[in-house]
Amino acid sequence: MYSQTNPVHQERWLPVEALEQNPRLLDDYPHRYVFVVTNSAHEMTDPTSRSRMVAARLFWAVEALEAQGWEPAAWDLDGTAVGVVMRRVGGGGTSYQLDNGGQWS
């Protein structure tokens, strides 16, 4: 059974802002993929400023995670959640699924 104590591990969703506060947040991450998103897209009304902030935060996150053995696998810059899917290099990590009881296994 998979431990559900860390919400990042459960959701596979990592806000850049959380990574900025703790760059080693994924050190014990058990999965191979994580979606890194930014809340910056909703913080500003000027589209040009918003685009620059989103790009700056996402590029920072990619560069920080590349140094820890991750690589970008896909980008979503037009969706509701703006972010990048990061993949652990070398195939480490495990894919867990929710069973019928809502538990990770």
mmCIF file of N, CA and C in Angstrom:
data_model
loop_
_atom_site.group_PDB
_atom_site.id
_atom_site.type_symbol
_atom_site.label_atom_id
_atom_site.label_comp_id
_atom_site.label_asym_id
_atom_site.label_seq_id
_atom_site.Cartn_x
_atom_site.Cartn_y
_atom_site.Cartn_z
ATOM 1 N N MET A 1 0.853 -1.184 0.000
ATOM 2 C CA MET A 1 0.000 0.000 0.000
ATOM 3 C C MET A 1 0.890 1.235 0.000
ATOM 4 N N TYR A 2 0.467 2.231 -0.717
ATOM 5 C CA TYR A 2 1.223 3.472 -0.871
ATOM 6 C C TYR A 2 0.851 4.459 0.234
ATOM 7 N N SER A 3 1.840 5.057 0.841
ATOM 8 C CA SER A 3 1.604 6.043 1.899
ATOM 9 C C SER A 3 0.937 7.288 1.331
ATOM 10 N N GLN A 4 -0.100 7.765 1.989
ATOM 11 C CA GLN A 4 -0.835 8.937 1.522
ATOM 12 C C GLN A 4 -0.538 10.172 2.357
ATOM 13 N N THR A 5 0.592 10.214 3.024
ATOM 14 C CA THR A 5 0.878 11.327 3.919
ATOM 15 C C THR A 5 1.311 12.588 3.190
ATOM 16 N N ASN A 6 1.879 12.476 2.016
ATOM 17 C CA ASN A 6 2.353 13.642 1.275
ATOM 18 C C ASN A 6 1.401 13.934 0.122
ATOM 19 N N PRO A 7 0.702 15.079 0.132
ATOM 20 C CA PRO A 7 -0.267 15.370 -0.925
ATOM 21 C C PRO A 7 0.358 15.456 -2.315
ATOM 22 N N VAL A 8 1.622 15.868 -2.415
ATOM 23 C CA VAL A 8 2.281 15.905 -3.728
ATOM 24 C C VAL A 8 2.377 14.494 -4.290
ATOM 25 N N HIS A 9 2.647 13.517 -3.439
ATOM 26 C CA HIS A 9 2.745 12.130 -3.879
ATOM 27 C C HIS A 9 1.395 11.612 -4.348
ATOM 28 N N GLN A 10 0.326 12.032 -3.702
ATOM 29 C CA GLN A 10 -1.014 11.577 -4.060
ATOM 30 C C GLN A 10 -1.478 12.184 -5.374
ATOM 31 N N GLU A 11 -1.301 13.474 -5.507
ATOM 32 C CA GLU A 11 -1.896 14.203 -6.619
ATOM 33 C C GLU A 11 -1.008 14.262 -7.853
ATOM 34 N N ARG A 12 0.314 14.044 -7.673
ATOM 35 C CA ARG A 12 1.281 14.167 -8.765
ATOM 36 C C ARG A 12 1.229 15.559 -9.385
ATOM 37 N N TRP A 13 0.958 16.524 -8.572
ATOM 38 C CA TRP A 13 0.738 17.910 -8.973
ATOM 39 C C TRP A 13 1.586 18.769 -8.061
ATOM 40 N N LEU A 14 2.529 19.521 -8.627
ATOM 41 C CA LEU A 14 3.446 20.295 -7.803
ATOM 42 C C LEU A 14 3.419 21.757 -8.223
ATOM 43 N N PRO A 15 2.911 22.645 -7.384
ATOM 44 C CA PRO A 15 2.986 24.071 -7.699
ATOM 45 C C PRO A 15 4.436 24.550 -7.665
ATOM 46 N N VAL A 16 4.818 25.344 -8.656
ATOM 47 C CA VAL A 16 6.168 25.909 -8.701
ATOM 48 C C VAL A 16 6.454 26.650 -7.404
ATOM 49 N N GLU A 17 5.448 27.315 -6.880
ATOM 50 C CA GLU A 17 5.619 28.097 -5.663
ATOM 51 C C GLU A 17 6.083 27.217 -4.497
ATOM 52 N N ALA A 18 5.581 25.981 -4.415
ATOM 53 C CA ALA A 18 6.030 25.051 -3.370
ATOM 54 C C ALA A 18 7.475 24.629 -3.614
ATOM 55 N N LEU A 19 7.826 24.449 -4.871
ATOM 56 C CA LEU A 19 9.203 24.083 -5.217
ATOM 57 C C LEU A 19 10.165 25.229 -4.918
ATOM 58 N N GLU A 20 9.706 26.462 -5.102
ATOM 59 C CA GLU A 20 10.535 27.624 -4.772
ATOM 60 C C GLU A 20 10.843 27.659 -3.273
ATOM 61 N N GLN A 21 9.883 27.256 -2.457
ATOM 62 C CA GLN A 21 10.072 27.246 -1.004
ATOM 63 C C GLN A 21 10.938 26.077 -0.550
ATOM 64 N N ASN A 22 10.863 24.959 -1.275
ATOM 65 C CA ASN A 22 11.628 23.761 -0.906
ATOM 66 C C ASN A 22 12.116 23.071 -2.176
ATOM 67 N N PRO A 23 13.289 23.443 -2.684
ATOM 68 C CA PRO A 23 13.797 22.876 -3.936
ATOM 69 C C PRO A 23 14.015 21.359 -3.894
ATOM 70 N N ARG A 24 14.064 20.759 -2.719
ATOM 71 C CA ARG A 24 14.283 19.309 -2.607
ATOM 72 C C ARG A 24 12.969 18.570 -2.341
ATOM 73 N N LEU A 25 11.857 19.187 -2.685
ATOM 74 C CA LEU A 25 10.536 18.633 -2.394
ATOM 75 C C LEU A 25 10.308 17.266 -3.032
ATOM 76 N N LEU A 26 10.948 16.996 -4.155
ATOM 77 C CA LEU A 26 10.733 15.726 -4.845
ATOM 78 C C LEU A 26 11.792 14.677 -4.518
ATOM 79 N N ASP A 27 12.615 14.922 -3.523
ATOM 80 C CA ASP A 27 13.677 13.962 -3.185
ATOM 81 C C ASP A 27 13.139 12.564 -2.880
ATOM 82 N N ASP A 28 12.015 12.474 -2.188
ATOM 83 C CA ASP A 28 11.459 11.162 -1.852
ATOM 84 C C ASP A 28 10.212 10.840 -2.678
ATOM 85 N N TYR A 29 10.046 11.522 -3.788
ATOM 86 C CA TYR A 29 8.880 11.327 -4.651
ATOM 87 C C TYR A 29 8.934 9.934 -5.274
ATOM 88 N N PRO A 30 7.905 9.109 -5.093
ATOM 89 C CA PRO A 30 7.985 7.715 -5.531
ATOM 90 C C PRO A 30 7.621 7.476 -6.995
ATOM 91 N N HIS A 31 7.079 8.468 -7.675
ATOM 92 C CA HIS A 31 6.610 8.275 -9.043
ATOM 93 C C HIS A 31 7.637 8.748 -10.060
ATOM 94 N N ARG A 32 7.401 8.387 -11.304
ATOM 95 C CA ARG A 32 8.307 8.769 -12.383
ATOM 96 C C ARG A 32 7.907 10.099 -13.024
ATOM 97 N N TYR A 33 6.648 10.487 -12.934
ATOM 98 C CA TYR A 33 6.147 11.712 -13.555
ATOM 99 C C TYR A 33 5.487 12.618 -12.520
ATOM 100 N N VAL A 34 5.601 13.925 -12.762
ATOM 101 C CA VAL A 34 4.916 14.909 -11.930
ATOM 102 C C VAL A 34 4.557 16.098 -12.825
ATOM 103 N N PHE A 35 3.401 16.700 -12.578
ATOM 104 C CA PHE A 35 2.970 17.881 -13.326
ATOM 105 C C PHE A 35 3.294 19.104 -12.481
ATOM 106 N N VAL A 36 4.227 19.914 -12.960
ATOM 107 C CA VAL A 36 4.642 21.131 -12.265
ATOM 108 C C VAL A 36 3.837 22.288 -12.847
ATOM 109 N N VAL A 37 3.070 22.964 -12.008
ATOM 110 C CA VAL A 37 2.177 24.030 -12.464
ATOM 111 C C VAL A 37 2.530 25.338 -11.771
ATOM 112 N N THR A 38 2.060 26.426 -12.349
ATOM 113 C CA THR A 38 2.250 27.725 -11.714
ATOM 114 C C THR A 38 0.913 28.408 -11.522
ATOM 115 N N ASN A 39 0.789 29.096 -10.407
ATOM 116 C CA ASN A 39 -0.407 29.888 -10.131
ATOM 117 C C ASN A 39 -0.276 31.292 -10.687
ATOM 118 N N SER A 40 0.873 31.621 -11.249
ATOM 119 C CA SER A 40 1.126 32.974 -11.749
ATOM 120 C C SER A 40 0.145 33.396 -12.829
ATOM 121 N N ALA A 41 -0.364 32.446 -13.584
ATOM 122 C CA ALA A 41 -1.266 32.772 -14.683
ATOM 123 C C ALA A 41 -2.528 33.461 -14.191
ATOM 124 N N HIS A 42 -2.877 33.254 -12.945
ATOM 125 C CA HIS A 42 -4.101 33.848 -12.402
ATOM 126 C C HIS A 42 -3.831 35.086 -11.551
ATOM 127 N N GLU A 43 -2.559 35.434 -11.375
ATOM 128 C CA GLU A 43 -2.208 36.524 -10.470
ATOM 129 C C GLU A 43 -2.223 37.897 -11.124
ATOM 130 N N MET A 44 -2.114 37.972 -12.434
ATOM 131 C CA MET A 44 -1.985 39.267 -13.112
ATOM 132 C C MET A 44 -3.022 39.405 -14.212
ATOM 133 N N THR A 45 -3.385 40.636 -14.503
ATOM 134 C CA THR A 45 -4.361 40.878 -15.552
ATOM 135 C C THR A 45 -3.715 41.247 -16.881
ATOM 136 N N ASP A 46 -2.499 41.757 -16.874
ATOM 137 C CA ASP A 46 -1.806 42.119 -18.109
ATOM 138 C C ASP A 46 -1.244 40.854 -18.763
ATOM 139 N N PRO A 47 -1.720 40.490 -19.965
ATOM 140 C CA PRO A 47 -1.283 39.244 -20.596
ATOM 141 C C PRO A 47 0.224 39.154 -20.828
ATOM 142 N N THR A 48 0.864 40.253 -21.181
ATOM 143 C CA THR A 48 2.307 40.216 -21.438
ATOM 144 C C THR A 48 3.076 39.936 -20.159
ATOM 145 N N SER A 49 2.736 40.639 -19.091
ATOM 146 C CA SER A 49 3.396 40.402 -17.802
ATOM 147 C C SER A 49 3.132 38.989 -17.306
ATOM 148 N N ARG A 50 1.908 38.536 -17.478
ATOM 149 C CA ARG A 50 1.539 37.189 -17.040
ATOM 150 C C ARG A 50 2.364 36.151 -17.795
ATOM 151 N N SER A 51 2.472 36.294 -19.102
ATOM 152 C CA SER A 51 3.233 35.333 -19.905
ATOM 153 C C SER A 51 4.690 35.284 -19.488
ATOM 154 N N ARG A 52 5.264 36.446 -19.232
ATOM 155 C CA ARG A 52 6.670 36.493 -18.808
ATOM 156 C C ARG A 52 6.867 35.837 -17.448
ATOM 157 N N MET A 53 5.968 36.085 -16.521
ATOM 158 C CA MET A 53 6.077 35.495 -15.188
ATOM 159 C C MET A 53 5.909 33.981 -15.257
ATOM 160 N N VAL A 54 4.930 33.524 -16.020
ATOM 161 C CA VAL A 54 4.710 32.088 -16.167
ATOM 162 C C VAL A 54 5.945 31.432 -16.763
ATOM 163 N N ALA A 55 6.476 31.999 -17.831
ATOM 164 C CA ALA A 55 7.666 31.434 -18.471
ATOM 165 C C ALA A 55 8.843 31.417 -17.509
ATOM 166 N N ALA A 56 9.067 32.513 -16.812
ATOM 167 C CA ALA A 56 10.201 32.591 -15.886
ATOM 168 C C ALA A 56 10.094 31.530 -14.794
ATOM 169 N N ARG A 57 8.916 31.374 -14.233
ATOM 170 C CA ARG A 57 8.749 30.388 -13.153
ATOM 171 C C ARG A 57 8.894 28.961 -13.665
ATOM 172 N N LEU A 58 8.301 28.671 -14.813
ATOM 173 C CA LEU A 58 8.394 27.310 -15.333
ATOM 174 C C LEU A 58 9.815 26.968 -15.760
ATOM 175 N N PHE A 59 10.500 27.903 -16.405
ATOM 176 C CA PHE A 59 11.886 27.636 -16.801
ATOM 177 C C PHE A 59 12.766 27.444 -15.569
ATOM 178 N N TRP A 60 12.532 28.229 -14.526
ATOM 179 C CA TRP A 60 13.291 28.050 -13.288
ATOM 180 C C TRP A 60 13.069 26.644 -12.739
ATOM 181 N N ALA A 61 11.811 26.213 -12.703
ATOM 182 C CA ALA A 61 11.492 24.888 -12.165
ATOM 183 C C ALA A 61 12.148 23.783 -12.989
ATOM 184 N N VAL A 62 12.081 23.901 -14.312
ATOM 185 C CA VAL A 62 12.694 22.891 -15.177
ATOM 186 C C VAL A 62 14.195 22.821 -14.923
ATOM 187 N N GLU A 63 14.844 23.967 -14.862
ATOM 188 C CA GLU A 63 16.294 23.984 -14.638
ATOM 189 C C GLU A 63 16.657 23.429 -13.261
ATOM 190 N N ALA A 64 15.866 23.761 -12.254
ATOM 191 C CA ALA A 64 16.133 23.247 -10.906
ATOM 192 C C ALA A 64 15.958 21.731 -10.859
ATOM 193 N N LEU A 65 14.917 21.230 -11.512
ATOM 194 C CA LEU A 65 14.664 19.793 -11.475
ATOM 195 C C LEU A 65 15.607 19.015 -12.392
ATOM 196 N N GLU A 66 16.046 19.622 -13.490
ATOM 197 C CA GLU A 66 17.032 18.948 -14.344
ATOM 198 C C GLU A 66 18.306 18.649 -13.560
ATOM 199 N N ALA A 67 18.689 19.548 -12.685
ATOM 200 C CA ALA A 67 19.886 19.351 -11.863
ATOM 201 C C ALA A 67 19.699 18.213 -10.856
ATOM 202 N N GLN A 68 18.440 17.787 -10.656
ATOM 203 C CA GLN A 68 18.136 16.710 -9.708
ATOM 204 C C GLN A 68 17.749 15.411 -10.417
ATOM 205 N N GLY A 69 17.956 15.352 -11.738
ATOM 206 C CA GLY A 69 17.691 14.114 -12.458
ATOM 207 C C GLY A 69 16.325 14.013 -13.103
ATOM 208 N N TRP A 70 15.699 15.141 -13.383
ATOM 209 C CA TRP A 70 14.399 15.166 -14.058
ATOM 210 C C TRP A 70 14.563 15.828 -15.419
ATOM 211 N N GLU A 71 13.622 15.540 -16.349
ATOM 212 C CA GLU A 71 13.619 16.193 -17.650
ATOM 213 C C GLU A 71 12.183 16.539 -18.035
ATOM 214 N N PRO A 72 11.997 17.613 -18.815
ATOM 215 C CA PRO A 72 10.642 17.947 -19.254
ATOM 216 C C PRO A 72 10.153 16.920 -20.268
ATOM 217 N N ALA A 73 8.917 16.479 -20.109
ATOM 218 C CA ALA A 73 8.330 15.497 -21.020
ATOM 219 C C ALA A 73 7.234 16.120 -21.879
ATOM 220 N N ALA A 74 6.545 17.136 -21.358
ATOM 221 C CA ALA A 74 5.462 17.791 -22.102
ATOM 222 C C ALA A 74 5.157 19.129 -21.449
ATOM 223 N N TRP A 75 4.702 20.069 -22.264
ATOM 224 C CA TRP A 75 4.346 21.403 -21.780
ATOM 225 C C TRP A 75 2.868 21.648 -22.040
ATOM 226 N N ASP A 76 2.202 22.349 -21.141
ATOM 227 C CA ASP A 76 0.830 22.816 -21.354
ATOM 228 C C ASP A 76 0.813 24.302 -21.031
ATOM 229 N N LEU A 77 0.827 25.112 -22.063
ATOM 230 C CA LEU A 77 0.872 26.561 -21.875
ATOM 231 C C LEU A 77 -0.454 27.231 -22.203
ATOM 232 N N ASP A 78 -1.411 26.468 -22.706
ATOM 233 C CA ASP A 78 -2.692 27.041 -23.108
ATOM 234 C C ASP A 78 -3.861 26.567 -22.261
ATOM 235 N N GLY A 79 -3.651 25.597 -21.417
ATOM 236 C CA GLY A 79 -4.748 25.023 -20.658
ATOM 237 C C GLY A 79 -5.094 25.815 -19.416
ATOM 238 N N THR A 80 -6.046 25.305 -18.677
ATOM 239 C CA THR A 80 -6.435 25.917 -17.414
ATOM 240 C C THR A 80 -5.285 25.862 -16.427
ATOM 241 N N ALA A 81 -4.611 24.725 -16.382
ATOM 242 C CA ALA A 81 -3.417 24.565 -15.546
ATOM 243 C C ALA A 81 -2.197 24.701 -16.449
ATOM 244 N N VAL A 82 -1.456 25.769 -16.281
ATOM 245 C CA VAL A 82 -0.269 26.018 -17.092
ATOM 246 C C VAL A 82 0.916 25.365 -16.399
ATOM 247 N N GLY A 83 1.610 24.480 -17.124
ATOM 248 C CA GLY A 83 2.719 23.798 -16.483
ATOM 249 C C GLY A 83 3.496 22.909 -17.420
ATOM 250 N N VAL A 84 4.326 22.082 -16.807
ATOM 251 C CA VAL A 84 5.197 21.168 -17.539
ATOM 252 C C VAL A 84 5.197 19.816 -16.827
ATOM 253 N N VAL A 85 5.068 18.753 -17.608
ATOM 254 C CA VAL A 85 5.191 17.408 -17.067
ATOM 255 C C VAL A 85 6.673 17.082 -17.006
ATOM 256 N N MET A 86 7.137 16.710 -15.829
ATOM 257 C CA MET A 86 8.539 16.346 -15.648
ATOM 258 C C MET A 86 8.639 14.835 -15.441
ATOM 259 N N ARG A 87 9.670 14.243 -16.052
ATOM 260 C CA ARG A 87 9.907 12.804 -15.964
ATOM 261 C C ARG A 87 11.259 12.566 -15.308
ATOM 262 N N ARG A 88 11.293 11.620 -14.379
ATOM 263 C CA ARG A 88 12.554 11.253 -13.734
ATOM 264 C C ARG A 88 13.418 10.517 -14.760
ATOM 265 N N VAL A 89 14.650 10.964 -14.956
ATOM 266 C CA VAL A 89 15.575 10.357 -15.907
ATOM 267 C C VAL A 89 16.069 9.035 -15.334
ATOM 268 N N GLY A 90 16.173 8.041 -16.170
ATOM 269 C CA GLY A 90 16.704 6.758 -15.729
ATOM 270 C C GLY A 90 15.644 5.761 -15.322
ATOM 271 N N GLY A 91 14.388 6.143 -15.400
ATOM 272 C CA GLY A 91 13.308 5.196 -15.154
ATOM 273 C C GLY A 91 13.000 4.901 -13.702
ATOM 274 N N GLY A 92 13.589 5.637 -12.760
ATOM 275 C CA GLY A 92 13.259 5.410 -11.358
ATOM 276 C C GLY A 92 11.831 5.791 -11.064
ATOM 277 N N GLY A 93 11.336 5.353 -9.969
ATOM 278 C CA GLY A 93 9.967 5.683 -9.581
ATOM 279 C C GLY A 93 9.007 4.572 -9.950
ATOM 280 N N THR A 94 7.852 4.639 -9.368
ATOM 281 C CA THR A 94 6.849 3.611 -9.546
ATOM 282 C C THR A 94 5.529 4.266 -9.884
ATOM 283 N N SER A 95 4.739 3.599 -10.692
ATOM 284 C CA SER A 95 3.394 4.081 -10.965
ATOM 285 C C SER A 95 2.428 3.387 -10.014
ATOM 286 N N TYR A 96 1.700 4.167 -9.265
ATOM 287 C CA TYR A 96 0.690 3.646 -8.359
ATOM 288 C C TYR A 96 -0.675 4.018 -8.907
ATOM 289 N N GLN A 97 -1.680 3.232 -8.542
ATOM 290 C CA GLN A 97 -3.036 3.502 -8.980
ATOM 291 C C GLN A 97 -3.966 3.469 -7.780
ATOM 292 N N LEU A 98 -5.079 4.172 -7.912
ATOM 293 C CA LEU A 98 -6.108 4.104 -6.878
ATOM 294 C C LEU A 98 -6.906 2.823 -7.060
ATOM 295 N N ASP A 99 -7.097 2.079 -5.980
ATOM 296 C CA ASP A 99 -7.943 0.902 -6.067
ATOM 297 C C ASP A 99 -9.396 1.313 -5.841
ATOM 298 N N ASN A 100 -10.299 0.363 -5.830
ATOM 299 C CA ASN A 100 -11.730 0.663 -5.678
ATOM 300 C C ASN A 100 -12.058 1.304 -4.341
ATOM 301 N N GLY A 101 -11.212 1.095 -3.346
ATOM 302 C CA GLY A 101 -11.436 1.684 -2.027
ATOM 303 C C GLY A 101 -10.818 3.057 -1.869
ATOM 304 N N GLY A 102 -10.254 3.608 -2.955
ATOM 305 C CA GLY A 102 -9.647 4.928 -2.888
ATOM 306 C C GLY A 102 -8.263 4.930 -2.270
ATOM 307 N N GLN A 103 -7.630 3.756 -2.206
ATOM 308 C CA GLN A 103 -6.288 3.643 -1.643
ATOM 309 C C GLN A 103 -5.270 3.499 -2.772
ATOM 310 N N TRP A 104 -4.079 4.038 -2.549
ATOM 311 C CA TRP A 104 -3.006 3.891 -3.534
ATOM 312 C C TRP A 104 -2.368 2.526 -3.378
ATOM 313 N N SER A 105 -2.205 1.822 -4.482
ATOM 314 C CA SER A 105 -1.557 0.507 -4.429
ATOM 315 C C SER A 105 -0.739 0.284 -5.679
#
